[in-house]
Tab-separated table of C-alpha atoms and ligand atoms in Angstrom:
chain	number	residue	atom	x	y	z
A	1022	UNK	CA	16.800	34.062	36.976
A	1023	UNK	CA	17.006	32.657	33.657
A	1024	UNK	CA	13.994	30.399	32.027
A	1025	UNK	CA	13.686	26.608	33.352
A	1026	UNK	CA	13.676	23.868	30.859
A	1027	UNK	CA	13.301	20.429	31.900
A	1028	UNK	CA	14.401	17.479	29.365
A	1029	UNK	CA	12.257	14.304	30.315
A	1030	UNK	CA	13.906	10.957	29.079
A	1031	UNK	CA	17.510	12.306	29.765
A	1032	UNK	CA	19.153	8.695	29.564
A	1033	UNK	CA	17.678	8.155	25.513
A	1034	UNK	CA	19.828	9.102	22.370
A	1035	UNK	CA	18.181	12.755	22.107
A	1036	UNK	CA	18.682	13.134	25.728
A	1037	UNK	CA	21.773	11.973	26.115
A	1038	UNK	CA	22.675	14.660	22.993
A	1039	UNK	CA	20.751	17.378	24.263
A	1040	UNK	CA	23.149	16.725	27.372
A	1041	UNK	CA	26.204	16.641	25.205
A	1042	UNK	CA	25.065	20.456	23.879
A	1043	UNK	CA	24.243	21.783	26.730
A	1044	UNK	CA	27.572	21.040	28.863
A	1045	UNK	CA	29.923	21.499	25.909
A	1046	UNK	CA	28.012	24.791	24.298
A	1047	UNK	CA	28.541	28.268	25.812
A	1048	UNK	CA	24.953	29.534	23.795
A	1049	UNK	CA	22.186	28.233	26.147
A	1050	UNK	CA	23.664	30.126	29.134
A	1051	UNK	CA	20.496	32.190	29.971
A	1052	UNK	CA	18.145	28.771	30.151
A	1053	UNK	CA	18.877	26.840	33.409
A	1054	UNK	CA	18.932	22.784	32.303
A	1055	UNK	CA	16.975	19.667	34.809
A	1056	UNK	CA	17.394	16.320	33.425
A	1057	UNK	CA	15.094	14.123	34.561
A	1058	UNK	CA	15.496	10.602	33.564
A	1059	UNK	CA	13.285	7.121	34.543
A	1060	UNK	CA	14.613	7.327	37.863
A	1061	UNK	CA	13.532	10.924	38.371
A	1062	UNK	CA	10.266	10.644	36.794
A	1063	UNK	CA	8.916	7.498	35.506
A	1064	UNK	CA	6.419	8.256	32.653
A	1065	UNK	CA	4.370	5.042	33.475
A	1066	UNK	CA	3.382	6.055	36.952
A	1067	UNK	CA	0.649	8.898	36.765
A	1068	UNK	CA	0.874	9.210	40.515
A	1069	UNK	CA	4.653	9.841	40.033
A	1070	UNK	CA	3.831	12.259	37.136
A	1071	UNK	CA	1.433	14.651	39.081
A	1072	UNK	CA	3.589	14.458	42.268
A	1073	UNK	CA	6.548	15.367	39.933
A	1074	UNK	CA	4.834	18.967	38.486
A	1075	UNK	CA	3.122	19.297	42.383
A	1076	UNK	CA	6.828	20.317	43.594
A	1077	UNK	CA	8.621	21.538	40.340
A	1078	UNK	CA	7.891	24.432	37.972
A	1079	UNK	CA	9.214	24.601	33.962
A	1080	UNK	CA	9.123	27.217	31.610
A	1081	UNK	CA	9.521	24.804	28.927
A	1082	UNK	CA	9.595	20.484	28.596
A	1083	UNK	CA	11.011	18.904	26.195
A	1084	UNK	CA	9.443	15.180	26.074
A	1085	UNK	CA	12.501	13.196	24.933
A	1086	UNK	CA	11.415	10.128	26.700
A	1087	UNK	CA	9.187	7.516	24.708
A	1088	UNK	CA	8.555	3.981	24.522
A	1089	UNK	CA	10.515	3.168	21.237
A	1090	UNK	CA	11.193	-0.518	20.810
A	1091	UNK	CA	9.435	-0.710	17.969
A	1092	UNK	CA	8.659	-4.371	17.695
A	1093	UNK	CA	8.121	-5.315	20.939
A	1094	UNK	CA	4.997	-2.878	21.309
A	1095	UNK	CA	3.117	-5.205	19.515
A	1096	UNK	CA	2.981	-7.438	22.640
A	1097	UNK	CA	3.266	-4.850	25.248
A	1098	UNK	CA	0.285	-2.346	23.840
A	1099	UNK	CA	-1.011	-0.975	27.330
A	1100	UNK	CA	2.531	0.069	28.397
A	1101	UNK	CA	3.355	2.053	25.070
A	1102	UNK	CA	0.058	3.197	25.392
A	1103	UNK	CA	0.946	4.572	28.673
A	1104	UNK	CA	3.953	5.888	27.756
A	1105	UNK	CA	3.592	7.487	24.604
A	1106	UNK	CA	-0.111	8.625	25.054
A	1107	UNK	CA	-1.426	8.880	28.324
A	1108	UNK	CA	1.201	10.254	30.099
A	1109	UNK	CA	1.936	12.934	27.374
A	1110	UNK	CA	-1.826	13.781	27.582
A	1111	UNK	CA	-0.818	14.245	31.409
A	1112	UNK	CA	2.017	16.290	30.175
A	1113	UNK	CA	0.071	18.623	28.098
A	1114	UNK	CA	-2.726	18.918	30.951
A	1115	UNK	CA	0.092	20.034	33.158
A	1116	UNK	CA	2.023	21.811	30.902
A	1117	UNK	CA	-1.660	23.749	30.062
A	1118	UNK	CA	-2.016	24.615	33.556
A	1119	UNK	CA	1.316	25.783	34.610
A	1120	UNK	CA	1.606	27.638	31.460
A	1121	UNK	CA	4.820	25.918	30.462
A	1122	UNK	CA	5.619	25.209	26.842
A	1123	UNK	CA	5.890	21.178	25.917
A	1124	UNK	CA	8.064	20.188	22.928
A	1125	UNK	CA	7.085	16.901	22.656
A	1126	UNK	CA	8.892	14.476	20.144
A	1127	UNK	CA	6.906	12.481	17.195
A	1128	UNK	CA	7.639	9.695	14.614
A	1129	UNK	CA	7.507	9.004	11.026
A	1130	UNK	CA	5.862	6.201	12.115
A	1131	UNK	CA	2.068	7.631	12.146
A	1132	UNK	CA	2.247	7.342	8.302
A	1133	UNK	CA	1.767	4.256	6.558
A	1134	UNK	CA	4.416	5.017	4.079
A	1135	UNK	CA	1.853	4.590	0.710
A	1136	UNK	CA	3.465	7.665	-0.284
A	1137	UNK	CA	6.061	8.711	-3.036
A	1138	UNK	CA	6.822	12.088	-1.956
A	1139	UNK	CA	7.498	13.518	1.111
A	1140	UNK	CA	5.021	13.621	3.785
A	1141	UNK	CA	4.088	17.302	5.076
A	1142	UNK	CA	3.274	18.292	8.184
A	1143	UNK	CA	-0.548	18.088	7.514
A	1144	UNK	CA	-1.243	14.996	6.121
A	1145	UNK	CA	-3.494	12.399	7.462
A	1146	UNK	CA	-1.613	10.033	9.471
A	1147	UNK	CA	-2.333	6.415	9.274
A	1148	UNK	CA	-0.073	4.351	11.544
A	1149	UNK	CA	0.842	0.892	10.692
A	1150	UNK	CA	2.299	-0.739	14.423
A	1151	UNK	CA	0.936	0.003	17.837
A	1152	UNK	CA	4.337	1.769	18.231
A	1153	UNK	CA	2.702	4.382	15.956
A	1154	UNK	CA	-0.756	4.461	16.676
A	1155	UNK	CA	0.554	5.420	20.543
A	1156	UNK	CA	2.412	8.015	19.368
A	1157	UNK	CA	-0.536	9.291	17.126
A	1158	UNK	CA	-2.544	9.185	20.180
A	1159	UNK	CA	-0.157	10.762	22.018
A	1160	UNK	CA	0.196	13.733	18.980
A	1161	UNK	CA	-3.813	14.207	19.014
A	1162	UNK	CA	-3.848	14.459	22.838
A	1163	UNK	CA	-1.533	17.890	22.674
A	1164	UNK	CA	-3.400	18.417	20.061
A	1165	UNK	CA	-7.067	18.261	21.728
A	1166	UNK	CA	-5.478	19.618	25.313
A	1167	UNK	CA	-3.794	22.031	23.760
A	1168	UNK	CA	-0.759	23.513	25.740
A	1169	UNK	CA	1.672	25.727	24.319
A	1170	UNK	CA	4.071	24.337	22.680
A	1171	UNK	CA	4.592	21.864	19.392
A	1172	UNK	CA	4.831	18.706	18.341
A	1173	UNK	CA	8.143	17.805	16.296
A	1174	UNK	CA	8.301	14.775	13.813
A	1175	UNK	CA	11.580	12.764	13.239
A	1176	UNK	CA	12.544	9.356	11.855
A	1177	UNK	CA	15.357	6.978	11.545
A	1178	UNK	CA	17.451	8.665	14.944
A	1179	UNK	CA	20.755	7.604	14.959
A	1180	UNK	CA	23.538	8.922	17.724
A	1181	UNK	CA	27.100	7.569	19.399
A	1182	UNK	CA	24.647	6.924	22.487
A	1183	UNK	CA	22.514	4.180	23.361
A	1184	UNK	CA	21.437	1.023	20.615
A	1185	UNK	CA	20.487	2.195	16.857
A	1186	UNK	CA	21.143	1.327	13.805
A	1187	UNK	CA	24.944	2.599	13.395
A	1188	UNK	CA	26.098	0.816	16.326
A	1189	UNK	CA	24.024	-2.549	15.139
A	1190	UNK	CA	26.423	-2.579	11.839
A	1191	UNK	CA	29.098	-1.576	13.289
A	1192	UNK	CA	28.943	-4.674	15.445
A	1193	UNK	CA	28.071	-7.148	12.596
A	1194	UNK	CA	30.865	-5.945	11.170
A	1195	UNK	CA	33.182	-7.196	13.385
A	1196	UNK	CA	31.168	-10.501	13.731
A	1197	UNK	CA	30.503	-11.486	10.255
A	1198	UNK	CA	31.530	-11.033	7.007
A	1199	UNK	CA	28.548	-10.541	4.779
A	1200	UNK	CA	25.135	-9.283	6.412
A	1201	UNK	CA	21.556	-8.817	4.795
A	1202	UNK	CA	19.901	-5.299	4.765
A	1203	UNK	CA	16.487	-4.107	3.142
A	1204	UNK	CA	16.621	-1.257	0.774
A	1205	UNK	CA	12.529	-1.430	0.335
A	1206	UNK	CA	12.138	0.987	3.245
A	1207	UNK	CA	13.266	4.469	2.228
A	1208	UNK	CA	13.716	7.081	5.184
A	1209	UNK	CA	16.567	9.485	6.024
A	1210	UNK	CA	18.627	8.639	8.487
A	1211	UNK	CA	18.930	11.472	11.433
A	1212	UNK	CA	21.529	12.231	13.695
A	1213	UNK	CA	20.179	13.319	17.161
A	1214	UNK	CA	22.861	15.923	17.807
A	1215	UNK	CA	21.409	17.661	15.100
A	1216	UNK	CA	17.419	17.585	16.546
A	1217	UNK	CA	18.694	18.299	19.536
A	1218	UNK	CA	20.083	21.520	17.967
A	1219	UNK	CA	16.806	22.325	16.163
A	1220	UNK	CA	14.956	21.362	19.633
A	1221	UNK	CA	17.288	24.185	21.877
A	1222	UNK	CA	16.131	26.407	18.443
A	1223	UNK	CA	12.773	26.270	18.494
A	1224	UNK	CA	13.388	26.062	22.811
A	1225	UNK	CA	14.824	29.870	23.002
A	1226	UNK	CA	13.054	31.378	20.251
A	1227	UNK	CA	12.899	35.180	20.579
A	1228	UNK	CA	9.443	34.873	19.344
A	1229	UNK	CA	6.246	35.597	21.951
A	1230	UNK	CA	4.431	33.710	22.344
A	1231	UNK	CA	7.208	31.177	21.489
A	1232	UNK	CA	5.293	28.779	19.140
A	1233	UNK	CA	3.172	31.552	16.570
A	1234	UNK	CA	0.736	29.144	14.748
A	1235	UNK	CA	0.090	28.720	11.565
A	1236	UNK	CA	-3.472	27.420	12.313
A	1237	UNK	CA	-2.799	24.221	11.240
A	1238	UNK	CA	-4.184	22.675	14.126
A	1239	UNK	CA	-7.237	24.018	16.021
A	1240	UNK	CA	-6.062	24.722	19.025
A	1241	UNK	CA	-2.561	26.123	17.959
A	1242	UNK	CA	-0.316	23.219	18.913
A	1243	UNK	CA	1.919	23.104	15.245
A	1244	UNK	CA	3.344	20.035	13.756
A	1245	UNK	CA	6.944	20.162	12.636
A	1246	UNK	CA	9.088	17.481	10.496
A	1247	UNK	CA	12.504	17.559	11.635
A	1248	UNK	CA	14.698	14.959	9.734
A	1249	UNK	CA	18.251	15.504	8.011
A	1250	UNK	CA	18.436	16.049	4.237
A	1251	UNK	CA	18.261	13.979	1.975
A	1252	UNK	CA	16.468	10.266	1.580
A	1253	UNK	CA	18.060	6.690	1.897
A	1254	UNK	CA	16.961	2.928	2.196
A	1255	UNK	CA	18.242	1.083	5.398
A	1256	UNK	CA	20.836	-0.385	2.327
A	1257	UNK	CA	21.986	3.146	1.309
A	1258	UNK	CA	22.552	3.659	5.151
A	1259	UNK	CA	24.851	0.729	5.992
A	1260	UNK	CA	26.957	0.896	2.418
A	1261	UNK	CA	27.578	4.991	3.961
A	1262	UNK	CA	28.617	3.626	7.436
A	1263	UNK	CA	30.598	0.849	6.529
A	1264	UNK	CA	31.784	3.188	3.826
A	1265	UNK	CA	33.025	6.079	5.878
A	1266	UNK	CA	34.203	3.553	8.740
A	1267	UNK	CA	36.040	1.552	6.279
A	1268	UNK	CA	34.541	-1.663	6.891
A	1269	UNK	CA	35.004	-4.522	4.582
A	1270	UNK	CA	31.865	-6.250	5.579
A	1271	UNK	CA	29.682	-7.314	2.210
A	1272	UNK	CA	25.982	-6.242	2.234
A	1273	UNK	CA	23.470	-7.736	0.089
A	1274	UNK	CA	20.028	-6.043	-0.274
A	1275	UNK	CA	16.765	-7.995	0.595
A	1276	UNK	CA	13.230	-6.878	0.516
A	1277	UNK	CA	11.009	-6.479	3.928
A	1278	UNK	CA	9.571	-9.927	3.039
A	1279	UNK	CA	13.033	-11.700	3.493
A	1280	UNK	CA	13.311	-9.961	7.441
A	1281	UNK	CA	10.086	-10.555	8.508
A	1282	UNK	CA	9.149	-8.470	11.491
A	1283	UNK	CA	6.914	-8.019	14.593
A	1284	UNK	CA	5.724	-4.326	13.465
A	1285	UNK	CA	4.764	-3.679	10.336
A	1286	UNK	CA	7.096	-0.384	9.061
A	1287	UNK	CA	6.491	2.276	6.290
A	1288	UNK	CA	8.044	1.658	3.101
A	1289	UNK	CA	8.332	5.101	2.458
A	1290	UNK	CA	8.522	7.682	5.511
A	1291	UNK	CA	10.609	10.864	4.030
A	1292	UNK	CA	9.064	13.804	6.103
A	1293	UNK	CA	8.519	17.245	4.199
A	1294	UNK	CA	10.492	19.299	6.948
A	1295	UNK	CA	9.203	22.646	4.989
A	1296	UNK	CA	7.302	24.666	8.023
A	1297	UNK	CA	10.145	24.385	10.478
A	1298	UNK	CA	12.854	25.477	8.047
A	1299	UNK	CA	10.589	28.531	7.159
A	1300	UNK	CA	9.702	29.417	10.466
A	1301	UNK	CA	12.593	29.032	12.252
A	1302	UNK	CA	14.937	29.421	9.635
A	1303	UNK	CA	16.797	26.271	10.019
A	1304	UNK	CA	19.978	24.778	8.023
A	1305	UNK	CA	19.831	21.537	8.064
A	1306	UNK	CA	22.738	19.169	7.453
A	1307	UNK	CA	22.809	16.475	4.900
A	1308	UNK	CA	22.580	13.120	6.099
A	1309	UNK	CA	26.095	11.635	5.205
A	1310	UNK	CA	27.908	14.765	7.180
A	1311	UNK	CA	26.029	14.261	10.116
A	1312	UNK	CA	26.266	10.146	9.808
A	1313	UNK	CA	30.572	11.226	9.179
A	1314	UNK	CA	29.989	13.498	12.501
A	1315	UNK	CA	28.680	10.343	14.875
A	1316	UNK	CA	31.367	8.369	13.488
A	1317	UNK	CA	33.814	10.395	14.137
A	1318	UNK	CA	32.206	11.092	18.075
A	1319	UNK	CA	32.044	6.757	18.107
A	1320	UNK	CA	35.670	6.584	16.990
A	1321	UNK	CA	36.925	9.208	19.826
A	1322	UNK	CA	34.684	7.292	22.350
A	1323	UNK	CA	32.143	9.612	22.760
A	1324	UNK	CA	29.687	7.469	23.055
B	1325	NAP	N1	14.845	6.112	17.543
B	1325	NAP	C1	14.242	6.409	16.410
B	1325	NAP	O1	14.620	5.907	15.332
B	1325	NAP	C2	13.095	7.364	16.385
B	1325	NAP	C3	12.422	7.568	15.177
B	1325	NAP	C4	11.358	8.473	15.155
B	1325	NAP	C5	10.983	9.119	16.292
B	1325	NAP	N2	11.625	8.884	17.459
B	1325	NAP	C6	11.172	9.584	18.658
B	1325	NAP	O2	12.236	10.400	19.109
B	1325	NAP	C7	12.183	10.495	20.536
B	1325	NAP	C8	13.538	10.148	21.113
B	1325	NAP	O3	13.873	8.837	20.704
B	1325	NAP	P1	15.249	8.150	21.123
B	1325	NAP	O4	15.767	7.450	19.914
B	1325	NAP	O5	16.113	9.131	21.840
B	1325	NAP	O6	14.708	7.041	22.108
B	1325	NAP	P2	15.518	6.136	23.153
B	1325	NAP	O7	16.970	6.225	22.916
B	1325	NAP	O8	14.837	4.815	23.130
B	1325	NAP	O9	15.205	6.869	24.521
B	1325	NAP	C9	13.935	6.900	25.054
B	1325	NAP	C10	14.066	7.281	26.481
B	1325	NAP	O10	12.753	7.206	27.050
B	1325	NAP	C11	12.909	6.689	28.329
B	1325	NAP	N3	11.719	6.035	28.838
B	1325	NAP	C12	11.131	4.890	28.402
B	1325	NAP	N4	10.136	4.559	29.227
B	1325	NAP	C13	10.094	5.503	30.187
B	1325	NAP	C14	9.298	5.718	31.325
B	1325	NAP	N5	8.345	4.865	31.663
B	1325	NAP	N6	9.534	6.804	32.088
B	1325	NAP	C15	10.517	7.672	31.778
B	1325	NAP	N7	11.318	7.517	30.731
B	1325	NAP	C16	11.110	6.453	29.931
B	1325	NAP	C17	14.018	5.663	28.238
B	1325	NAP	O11	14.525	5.465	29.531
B	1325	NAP	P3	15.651	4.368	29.880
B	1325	NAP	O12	16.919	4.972	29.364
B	1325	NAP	O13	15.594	4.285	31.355
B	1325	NAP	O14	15.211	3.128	29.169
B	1325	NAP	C18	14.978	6.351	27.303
B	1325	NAP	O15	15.930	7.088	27.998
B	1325	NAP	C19	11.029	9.598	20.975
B	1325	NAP	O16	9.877	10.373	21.126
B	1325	NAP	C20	10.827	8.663	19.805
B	1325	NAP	O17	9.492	8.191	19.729
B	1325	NAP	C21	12.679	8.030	17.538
């Protein structure tokens, strides 16, 4: 029987594209997919959570499921505390007892973005929102807990599926003619397909055990960046889209200040994405091919 590997938070852009791999791709034919989604397992019920693991067994997770509006965390702390810490300390317990590697997914957001170069995997985090700080807490729970498995970084996600970023301009630009974008906050933009690529990766590595540690982290849980090449400002990122869709819509750059927000956000979150590249020997695509790529799968309807 091939190897189990269940992909929590099936109905989010990475799930949705880790979906999209696995039925159109003939290379993961040896792993045997579940997709669980809210309805299947609802990572704000513990009860739900334990009864979940009591009657299935995984020889790998990967957590795509998160609380992720960004901004309205700030008034709902105990449920993305829930979500993004609690329940993936449950997670790791589990995934520590049934000897099942966890891939759980990370943010850019645990920096504060005080930084001019990129941030490597190491570095002390310092989150700005409570969106962050529950993912931090969620991070340092694997961490402490210590399951096999690793924690993987990303920033800026972007996909034909679900709300983001690319489908917000693409709507304004039917709806106005000029729109307002920051170009304070410098990221890169990241096209899910392409994590979810680097997540079935670092999933069916040949290596045993399947996550060798650098000894970063005490216990052996690494930390990887995963982000496409390249940097941009939310600016840089709608000019490419409306760009490459060939929208006429005029953009004029304001500063954070002038689109005040709920959460405060990093001005500067590029993510060093060095120790993943080296250890699993990763090419990673620039962020304008990808961004052309989810156009493209918008366009045909993919979405
Ligand atoms: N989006 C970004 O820009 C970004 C940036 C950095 C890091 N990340 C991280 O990347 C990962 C994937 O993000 P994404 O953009 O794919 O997020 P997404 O599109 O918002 O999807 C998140 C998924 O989590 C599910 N979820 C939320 N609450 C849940 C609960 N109580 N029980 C079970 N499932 C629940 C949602 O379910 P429903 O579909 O039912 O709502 C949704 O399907 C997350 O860990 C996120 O923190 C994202």
């Amino acid at each position: 029987m091939g190897r189990q590997l269940l992909v929590i938070g099936s109905n989010g852009q990475l799930g949705r594209s880790l979906q999209k791999i696995v039925s159109t791709s003939s290379t993961y034919t040896e792993i045997m997919f579940t997709f669980a989604g809210r309805e299947q397992l609802d990572l704000s019920h513990p009860k739900q959570i334990a009864d979940y693991f009591q009657n299935n067994r995984y020889d790998t997770i990967i957590n795509a499921a998160a609380y992720t509006a960004v901004d309205k965390a700030e008034s709902e702390p105990e449920l993305a505390d829930q979500i993004n810490y609690q329940a993936v300390a449950q997670l790791a317990e589990i995934a520590k007892q049934h000897q099942t590697a966890l891939l759980h997914v990370s943010t850019d957001y645990v920096f504060d973005g005080n930084n001019h170069t990129p941030y490597h995997e190491n570095e002390s985090p310092h989150p700005q929102s409570v969106y962050g700080k529950s993912k931090l807490k969620g991070e340092q729970a694997m961490i402490e807990i210590g399951p096999q498995g690793c924690i993987v970084r990303t920033g800026w996600l972007y996909s034909e599926f679900g709300h983001n970023f690319v489908k917000t301009m693409l709507r304004l630009a039917q709806e106005r003619e000029q729109i307002n974008v920051v170009d304070d906050q410098i990221g890169t933009p990241t096209y899910a397909t392409d994590l979810a690529y680097a997540l079935l990766n670092i999933a069916e590595t040949k290596n045993q055990p399947p996550f060798p540690s650098r000894t970063i982290t005490k216990k052996g849980v690494e930390t990887y960046h995963y982000a496409n090449e390249g940097v941009a400002s939310w600016y840089d990122f709608a000019q490419a889209i409306f760009e490459i869709a060939e929208k006429s819509c005029k953009i004029n750059p304001i500063v954070s200040d002038q689109y005040p927000t709920p959460a405060k956000r990093p001005h500067y979150s590029v993510l060093s994405k060095r120790a993943i590249k080296q250890q699993f020997q990763l090419q990673i695509p620039y962020w304008r091919s990808s961004l052309k790529q989810c156009l493209e799968a918008i366009n045909n309807n993919h979405g």
